[in-house]
Structures are given as structure tokens and as C-alpha cells.
Coordinates of C-alpha atoms in Angstrom, one line a residue:
M26 CA 45.6 -74.7 50.3
S27 CA 46.7 -71.1 49.9
K28 CA 45.3 -68.1 51.7
T29 CA 44.4 -66.7 48.3
K30 CA 42.3 -69.7 47.5
L31 CA 40.7 -69.8 50.9
G32 CA 39.9 -66.2 50.5
L33 CA 38.2 -66.9 47.1
L34 CA 36.2 -69.7 48.6
A35 CA 35.0 -67.6 51.4
T36 CA 34.0 -64.8 49.0
A37 CA 32.3 -67.2 46.7
S38 CA 30.3 -68.8 49.4
A39 CA 28.1 -65.6 49.5
L40 CA 27.7 -65.8 45.7
V41 CA 26.2 -69.2 45.5
L42 CA 22.6 -69.8 46.5
S43 CA 22.4 -73.3 47.9
M44 CA 19.0 -75.2 47.5
G45 CA 20.0 -77.8 50.0
A46 CA 21.0 -81.1 48.4
A47 CA 20.6 -84.5 50.1
K48 CA 23.4 -87.0 50.0
A49 CA 22.0 -89.0 47.0
D50 CA 20.9 -85.9 45.0
I51 CA 22.6 -84.8 41.8
V52 CA 23.7 -81.2 42.2
I53 CA 23.9 -79.0 39.1
A54 CA 24.4 -75.2 38.8
T55 CA 23.7 -72.3 36.6
V56 CA 26.1 -69.3 36.8
G57 CA 25.7 -65.9 35.4
P58 CA 25.3 -62.2 36.3
M59 CA 22.7 -62.3 39.0
T60 CA 23.7 -58.9 40.1
G61 CA 25.2 -55.9 38.3
P62 CA 24.3 -54.3 35.0
Y63 CA 23.7 -57.5 33.2
A64 CA 21.4 -59.1 35.8
A65 CA 18.6 -59.4 33.3
F66 CA 20.5 -62.2 31.6
G67 CA 21.1 -63.9 35.0
E68 CA 17.3 -63.9 35.6
Q69 CA 16.9 -65.6 32.2
M70 CA 19.2 -68.3 33.1
T71 CA 17.8 -68.8 36.6
K72 CA 14.3 -69.1 35.3
G73 CA 15.3 -71.5 32.5
A74 CA 17.4 -73.7 35.0
E75 CA 14.7 -73.8 37.6
K76 CA 12.0 -75.0 35.2
A77 CA 14.4 -77.5 33.7
V78 CA 15.2 -79.0 37.0
A79 CA 11.5 -79.0 38.1
D80 CA 10.6 -80.8 34.9
L81 CA 13.4 -83.5 35.4
N82 CA 12.3 -84.2 38.9
A83 CA 8.5 -84.3 38.0
A84 CA 9.6 -87.0 35.4
G85 CA 11.4 -89.0 38.1
G86 CA 14.7 -87.3 38.2
V87 CA 17.8 -88.3 36.2
N88 CA 18.5 -92.1 36.4
G89 CA 16.1 -92.2 39.3
E90 CA 17.9 -89.5 41.3
K91 CA 16.6 -86.1 42.2
V92 CA 18.3 -83.0 40.8
V93 CA 19.1 -80.0 43.0
L94 CA 20.0 -76.6 41.6
E95 CA 22.7 -74.2 42.8
I96 CA 22.6 -70.6 41.5
G97 CA 26.0 -68.8 41.2
D98 CA 26.5 -65.0 40.7
D99 CA 29.6 -64.1 38.8
A100 CA 28.4 -60.5 37.9
C101 CA 30.2 -61.0 34.6
D102 CA 33.4 -60.4 36.5
P103 CA 36.3 -62.8 35.6
K104 CA 37.7 -63.0 39.1
Q105 CA 34.3 -63.5 40.8
A106 CA 33.6 -66.3 38.2
V107 CA 36.7 -68.2 39.3
A108 CA 35.7 -67.8 42.9
V109 CA 32.2 -69.1 42.2
A110 CA 33.7 -72.1 40.1
N111 CA 35.9 -73.1 43.0
Q112 CA 32.9 -73.0 45.5
L113 CA 30.9 -75.2 43.1
V114 CA 33.8 -77.6 43.0
S115 CA 33.4 -78.0 46.8
K116 CA 29.7 -78.7 46.3
N117 CA 30.4 -81.6 43.9
V118 CA 28.4 -80.3 41.1
A119 CA 27.9 -82.6 38.1
L120 CA 27.1 -79.8 35.6
V121 CA 27.6 -76.0 35.2
A122 CA 25.0 -74.6 32.9
G123 CA 26.9 -71.3 32.4
H124 CA 28.4 -68.8 32.4
F125 CA 26.8 -66.1 30.5
C126 CA 29.6 -63.6 29.6
S127 CA 32.5 -65.2 27.7
G128 CA 34.9 -63.3 30.0
S129 CA 33.6 -65.3 32.8
S130 CA 33.1 -68.6 31.1
I131 CA 36.7 -68.9 29.8
P132 CA 38.6 -68.4 33.1
A133 CA 36.0 -70.5 35.0
S134 CA 36.4 -73.3 32.4
E135 CA 39.9 -73.7 33.6
V136 CA 38.6 -74.7 37.1
Y137 CA 35.9 -77.1 35.6
F138 CA 38.4 -78.6 33.2
E139 CA 41.0 -79.4 36.1
E140 CA 38.2 -80.9 38.2
G141 CA 36.4 -82.7 35.4
I142 CA 33.1 -81.0 35.7
V143 CA 30.9 -80.8 32.6
Q144 CA 30.3 -77.1 31.5
I145 CA 27.6 -76.2 29.0
S146 CA 27.2 -72.6 28.3
P147 CA 23.9 -71.4 27.0
A148 CA 25.2 -68.0 26.0
S149 CA 29.1 -67.6 25.7
T150 CA 29.9 -66.9 22.1
N151 CA 33.6 -66.1 22.1
P152 CA 35.3 -68.7 19.9
Q153 CA 38.1 -69.3 22.4
L154 CA 35.8 -71.0 24.8
T155 CA 35.9 -74.2 22.7
E156 CA 39.2 -73.7 21.1
R157 CA 41.4 -74.9 23.9
D158 CA 41.2 -78.7 23.8
M159 CA 39.0 -78.9 26.8
D160 CA 36.8 -82.0 26.4
N161 CA 34.4 -81.0 29.2
V162 CA 33.4 -77.6 27.7
F163 CA 30.4 -77.2 25.5
R164 CA 27.8 -74.6 24.4
V165 CA 24.3 -74.6 23.0
C166 CA 24.6 -71.1 21.3
G167 CA 26.6 -70.1 18.3
R168 CA 30.1 -68.6 18.1
D169 CA 31.1 -65.0 17.4
D170 CA 33.1 -66.0 14.2
Q171 CA 29.7 -67.2 13.0
Q172 CA 27.8 -64.2 14.2
G173 CA 30.5 -61.8 13.0
E174 CA 30.3 -63.4 9.5
V175 CA 26.5 -62.7 9.3
A176 CA 26.9 -59.2 10.7
G177 CA 29.9 -58.3 8.5
K178 CA 28.3 -59.4 5.3
Y179 CA 25.1 -57.8 6.2
L180 CA 26.7 -54.4 6.7
A181 CA 28.7 -54.8 3.4
E182 CA 25.8 -55.7 1.4
N183 CA 23.4 -53.2 2.8
Y184 CA 25.5 -50.2 3.9
G185 CA 28.7 -50.7 2.0
D186 CA 28.4 -47.2 0.6
K187 CA 27.7 -45.6 4.0
K188 CA 29.9 -44.5 6.9
I189 CA 30.2 -47.2 9.4
A190 CA 31.6 -47.1 12.9
I191 CA 32.6 -50.2 14.9
V192 CA 32.6 -49.8 18.7
H193 CA 33.2 -52.4 21.6
D194 CA 33.6 -52.2 25.3
K195 CA 36.9 -54.1 25.6
Q196 CA 35.4 -57.2 27.1
A197 CA 36.0 -60.7 25.7
Y198 CA 32.7 -61.1 24.1
S199 CA 32.4 -57.5 22.9
K200 CA 35.8 -57.2 21.4
G201 CA 35.6 -60.7 19.9
L202 CA 32.3 -59.9 18.1
A203 CA 33.4 -56.4 17.0
D204 CA 36.6 -57.7 15.5
E205 CA 35.0 -60.8 13.7
T206 CA 32.4 -58.3 12.2
K207 CA 35.2 -55.9 11.2
K208 CA 37.1 -58.9 9.6
N209 CA 34.1 -59.9 7.5
L210 CA 33.2 -56.4 6.6
N211 CA 36.8 -55.7 5.4
A212 CA 37.0 -59.0 3.5
A213 CA 34.0 -57.8 1.5
G214 CA 35.9 -54.8 0.5
V215 CA 34.4 -52.3 2.9
Q216 CA 36.4 -50.2 5.3
E217 CA 34.9 -48.8 8.4
T218 CA 35.2 -45.0 9.0
M219 CA 35.8 -45.4 12.7
Y220 CA 36.9 -48.2 15.2
E221 CA 36.7 -47.2 18.9
A222 CA 36.6 -48.8 22.3
I223 CA 34.7 -47.6 25.3
T224 CA 34.6 -48.3 29.0
P225 CA 31.5 -50.4 30.2
A226 CA 29.2 -49.3 33.0
E227 CA 29.7 -45.6 32.4
K228 CA 26.6 -43.2 32.4
D229 CA 27.8 -40.7 29.9
Y230 CA 28.9 -41.6 26.4
S231 CA 28.5 -38.1 25.0
A232 CA 32.3 -38.0 24.0
L233 CA 31.7 -41.0 21.7
V234 CA 28.4 -39.7 20.4
T235 CA 29.9 -36.3 19.5
K236 CA 32.7 -38.0 17.6
L237 CA 30.2 -40.2 15.8
K238 CA 28.3 -37.1 14.9
S239 CA 31.4 -35.1 13.7
E240 CA 32.4 -38.0 11.5
G241 CA 28.8 -38.2 9.9
I242 CA 28.4 -41.8 10.9
D243 CA 25.4 -43.5 9.3
V244 CA 25.6 -47.0 10.9
L245 CA 27.0 -47.9 14.3
Y246 CA 27.9 -51.5 14.8
Y247 CA 28.3 -52.2 18.6
G248 CA 30.0 -55.2 20.0
G249 CA 28.8 -55.2 23.6
Y250 CA 25.7 -55.3 25.9
H251 CA 22.3 -53.7 25.9
T252 CA 23.0 -51.4 28.9
E253 CA 25.7 -49.4 27.2
L254 CA 24.2 -49.4 23.7
G255 CA 20.9 -48.2 25.2
L256 CA 22.6 -45.1 26.6
I257 CA 24.5 -44.5 23.4
V258 CA 21.4 -44.7 21.3
R259 CA 19.5 -42.4 23.6
Q260 CA 22.2 -39.9 23.6
M261 CA 22.5 -40.1 19.8
R262 CA 18.9 -39.2 19.4
A263 CA 19.3 -36.4 21.9
Q264 CA 21.9 -34.9 19.6
G265 CA 19.5 -35.3 16.6
M266 CA 21.3 -38.2 15.1
D267 CA 19.3 -40.7 13.2
T268 CA 22.4 -43.2 13.0
L269 CA 21.4 -46.8 12.7
A270 CA 22.4 -49.0 15.6
I271 CA 23.3 -52.7 14.9
S272 CA 24.5 -55.2 17.5
G273 CA 24.8 -58.8 18.6
D274 CA 22.9 -61.3 20.8
A275 CA 23.4 -59.3 24.0
L276 CA 20.6 -57.2 22.9
N277 CA 17.9 -59.8 23.5
S278 CA 16.5 -58.4 26.7
L279 CA 13.5 -56.4 27.1
E280 CA 15.5 -54.1 29.4
Y281 CA 17.1 -52.5 26.3
W282 CA 13.8 -50.6 25.5
S283 CA 13.3 -49.6 29.2
I284 CA 16.7 -47.7 28.7
T285 CA 16.1 -46.3 25.2
G286 CA 12.3 -45.8 25.1
D287 CA 11.1 -44.9 21.6
A288 CA 14.9 -44.0 20.7
G289 CA 15.4 -47.7 20.4
K290 CA 13.0 -48.1 17.4
G291 CA 14.7 -49.7 14.5
T292 CA 17.8 -51.1 16.3
L293 CA 18.8 -54.3 14.7
F294 CA 20.7 -57.3 16.3
T295 CA 21.8 -60.7 15.5
A296 CA 20.9 -63.7 17.7
G297 CA 20.0 -67.4 17.5
P298 CA 16.5 -68.5 16.8
A299 CA 13.9 -67.2 19.2
L300 CA 13.1 -70.5 20.9
E301 CA 10.0 -69.0 22.5
K302 CA 8.5 -68.6 19.1
D303 CA 9.0 -72.3 18.1
P304 CA 5.5 -74.1 18.1
R305 CA 7.2 -77.1 19.7
N306 CA 7.9 -75.1 22.8
A307 CA 4.3 -73.7 23.1
E308 CA 3.4 -75.5 26.3
L309 CA 6.6 -74.4 28.1
V310 CA 6.3 -70.8 26.9
K311 CA 2.5 -71.0 28.2
Y312 CA 3.9 -72.1 31.7
F313 CA 6.3 -69.1 31.9
E314 CA 3.7 -66.7 30.7
G315 CA 1.3 -68.0 33.3
Q316 CA 4.0 -67.1 35.9
G317 CA 4.1 -63.6 34.4
Y318 CA 7.4 -64.1 32.8
K319 CA 8.4 -63.9 29.1
P320 CA 10.9 -66.6 28.4
E321 CA 13.1 -64.5 26.2
G322 CA 16.8 -64.5 25.3
Y323 CA 18.7 -67.3 27.1
T324 CA 15.8 -68.7 29.3
L325 CA 15.2 -71.6 26.9
Y326 CA 18.9 -71.9 25.9
T327 CA 19.6 -72.6 29.6
Y328 CA 16.7 -75.1 29.7
G329 CA 18.1 -76.8 26.7
A330 CA 21.6 -77.1 28.1
I331 CA 20.3 -78.9 31.1
Q332 CA 18.1 -81.2 28.9
A333 CA 21.2 -82.2 26.8
W334 CA 23.2 -82.9 29.8
A335 CA 20.4 -85.0 31.4
Q336 CA 20.0 -87.1 28.3
A337 CA 23.7 -87.7 28.1
V338 CA 23.6 -88.8 31.8
T339 CA 20.8 -91.2 30.8
K340 CA 22.8 -92.5 27.8
A341 CA 25.8 -93.0 30.0
G342 CA 24.0 -94.6 32.9
T343 CA 25.9 -92.6 35.4
T344 CA 26.8 -89.0 36.4
D345 CA 30.5 -89.8 36.2
S346 CA 32.0 -86.9 34.2
E347 CA 34.2 -89.0 31.9
A348 CA 31.2 -91.1 30.8
V349 CA 28.9 -88.1 30.3
I350 CA 31.5 -86.2 28.4
E351 CA 32.0 -89.3 26.1
A352 CA 28.2 -89.3 25.5
L353 CA 28.0 -85.7 24.7
H354 CA 30.9 -86.1 22.2
S355 CA 29.5 -89.3 20.8
G356 CA 27.7 -87.5 17.9
A357 CA 24.3 -88.6 19.4
S358 CA 21.4 -86.3 18.9
F359 CA 19.7 -84.8 21.9
D360 CA 16.1 -83.9 21.8
T361 CA 15.8 -80.3 23.3
V362 CA 14.0 -77.1 23.1
L363 CA 16.5 -76.1 20.5
G364 CA 15.4 -79.0 18.4
S365 CA 17.6 -82.1 17.8
I366 CA 21.1 -81.0 18.6
S367 CA 24.5 -82.7 18.7
F368 CA 28.1 -81.5 19.6
D369 CA 31.2 -81.5 17.5
A370 CA 34.6 -82.5 18.6
K371 CA 35.2 -79.0 20.1
G372 CA 32.0 -78.9 22.0
D373 CA 30.3 -76.5 19.7
V374 CA 26.6 -77.2 18.9
A375 CA 25.3 -78.3 15.5
A376 CA 22.2 -76.0 15.4
P377 CA 20.6 -73.2 13.2
G378 CA 22.7 -70.1 12.8
Y379 CA 22.1 -66.4 13.5
V380 CA 19.3 -64.2 12.2
F381 CA 18.4 -60.6 12.5
Y382 CA 15.8 -59.0 14.9
E383 CA 14.5 -55.5 15.0
W384 CA 13.4 -53.5 18.0
E385 CA 9.9 -51.7 17.8
N386 CA 7.2 -50.7 20.3
G387 CA 8.9 -52.1 23.4
S388 CA 9.8 -55.5 22.0
Y389 CA 11.8 -57.3 19.2
D390 CA 10.8 -59.7 16.5
Y391 CA 12.5 -61.2 13.5
A392 CA 13.5 -58.4 11.0
N393 CA 11.8 -58.2 7.7

């Protein structure tokens, strides 16, 4: 093994929280941004995974074996994601419910593919994740070519006569979503006034805001995460701008409002169905709320990813990855918190598409 790979494994050892598996236990993992600016999403994934594992074990485990959870922190950094993936290989994990950021999921998937580990992402929407003939890679969320179609058509139909800016932060998810939205907007005969890229994790976006203001932008479509858009919106309002902000599914964290305050009112975003609002999930939601936690965003998507895997293992009668992958690709339906789902040949989920949400009074709900 090269010194580089040894170094990656040593680094990753501090990034994976071991829960202590016994020899006969089935080890699975969830990996996402447990630290860094997007840690709110890592918390969602952890909460969902922990509850899914607890519920599986309370029901007798999977094929009679106890399931043990590892939690990996990739901080949405591609290199760190690969380091964590290599560490999980050494722990013989049967499933990775992750990653969150597409920019992490895609390079990590190369490791999982090489090692025959099942990967089901609850959140990575970049189309390329499932476009590389990797039979072990799945997702229970939608794709940005689907999300961008919804957003682009919405912009064209509702704001086609307004000045629209499209901005992204250069990351795989962000640029992919922005470009898909632009493609669909342009296909509808509408040309954006501005197309810009910013650097993520900065504290001051006044240069962008000043340019938006000078161009008289009416609608800002942002491909990226809640942390950066929260600052942009706050800085727009500080400059007296009433520009409408619209974004994608990385805005489904209550942390957005903690950044914007009342400035976030009216912000729109697309995302999959709010699973916490589904009456079928009422008991599960009640459990989380009893723990003082709102199971928003990707909490239940992570839970559902683990459910699908567990049912595939039961169907296969083994945790052997080839058999489980075959079960997941069989066209069979899996009864999950997302409803009855199945996967296509690429590993994409057959499930309800994207809908719009609106921010108001510290939370978000389906837009009218």
C-alpha cells in the first residue's frame, strides 16, 4: 500500500465514529458533513440513520443479525470523502447511506464500486452519480436534471418578463443544478440577465450583491447551499433590494432562517416531498419531536435509504453485496417512509418529483 493511501487511512480514522461492532454484526455507515458549514445536513442524516438502525434491531435485526452504525464525516470535501470511504472499506461495511454533497458522493463511489459496497445516497442529486454504469450506486432522492426542469419552467412561466440572475458556487451539486435550470429556462425562450459564480464559505458577498443591484435583478436563482444564500439574501435586503431568491433542495434546513432572520421571508426552493408531513410517518415524527428534534430535510430520506437496503438484504437472504445489488435492481418495491419505491437500471428511484416550498416566520412549508 502506498504512503499516500496509508496517510488517507490514518486521516480518515479520526473522521469515522465507531460504534463498536461484534464479529457477527452487520456494519453499515452514514457519511456526510458532520462538521463544517453544512453540518446541519450531517445531523439530519445521523438522526435518521440512528433511528433506522434502532428500529431494525428492535425488530430482531436484519436476517437475525444486529446492525451497527458507523458515522463518517466528509465535511463535503471530496478528498476527505475518499479518505473516509477507504476507512469504511477496512471496517467491512455492508452499506453506505451517503454521502450528502454530490461532490463527495461521486469520488467516494469510485471506492465503493471497486470494493463492491452498496451505496444509497439520501441527498446527492447530481445526475453523474448514477450515470457511470456503477451497479452498486443508488439514491432515494431525485436528480438535478429533474429539479432543474421544474425550476427552469417555473421561472419562465412566472418571471419570463423579469430580469433573472443565475448564480452558483462552483461545486458539483451547485453548478449542476444552476446549469440544468438555465438549460430549461433558455429552452422556454427566456434568457437570463446574469450568470455568475461565487466562492463558497466566504462571509461577504457584497460585490455580487452590488452587481445584482446595478443590473436591476428581479429574481435570483441560486444553485448552492443555505449558508451562502442566507448571507446573500441578508446583504441584498441591507442594500434595500427586494429581489426574490429561489433555490434548490439544499435550503431545507431551519438554519437558513437563523442566518437570514426576517430577510428570508418569501424565499422559494424546490425539494422532494416533505416526508415528515406524510400521515404514514406520524409515529416516527412523533418520536423525533419527543426527542426535541424536527425530522426535516434528509432525516427521513436517510431512514428510508436504510429501510430499502434492509429489505433488499432480507429478499436476498444475505448481506453479500452482489445478491443485495441484484435485489435492489430487481424492480421490486420496497416499503419505506418515502412510500413504495423501486430503483431503475441506473439506480435512480421511482418516487414523487420536486415541489416548491416557501420560507416564512422561521420555517418553510409547501408554497401556495
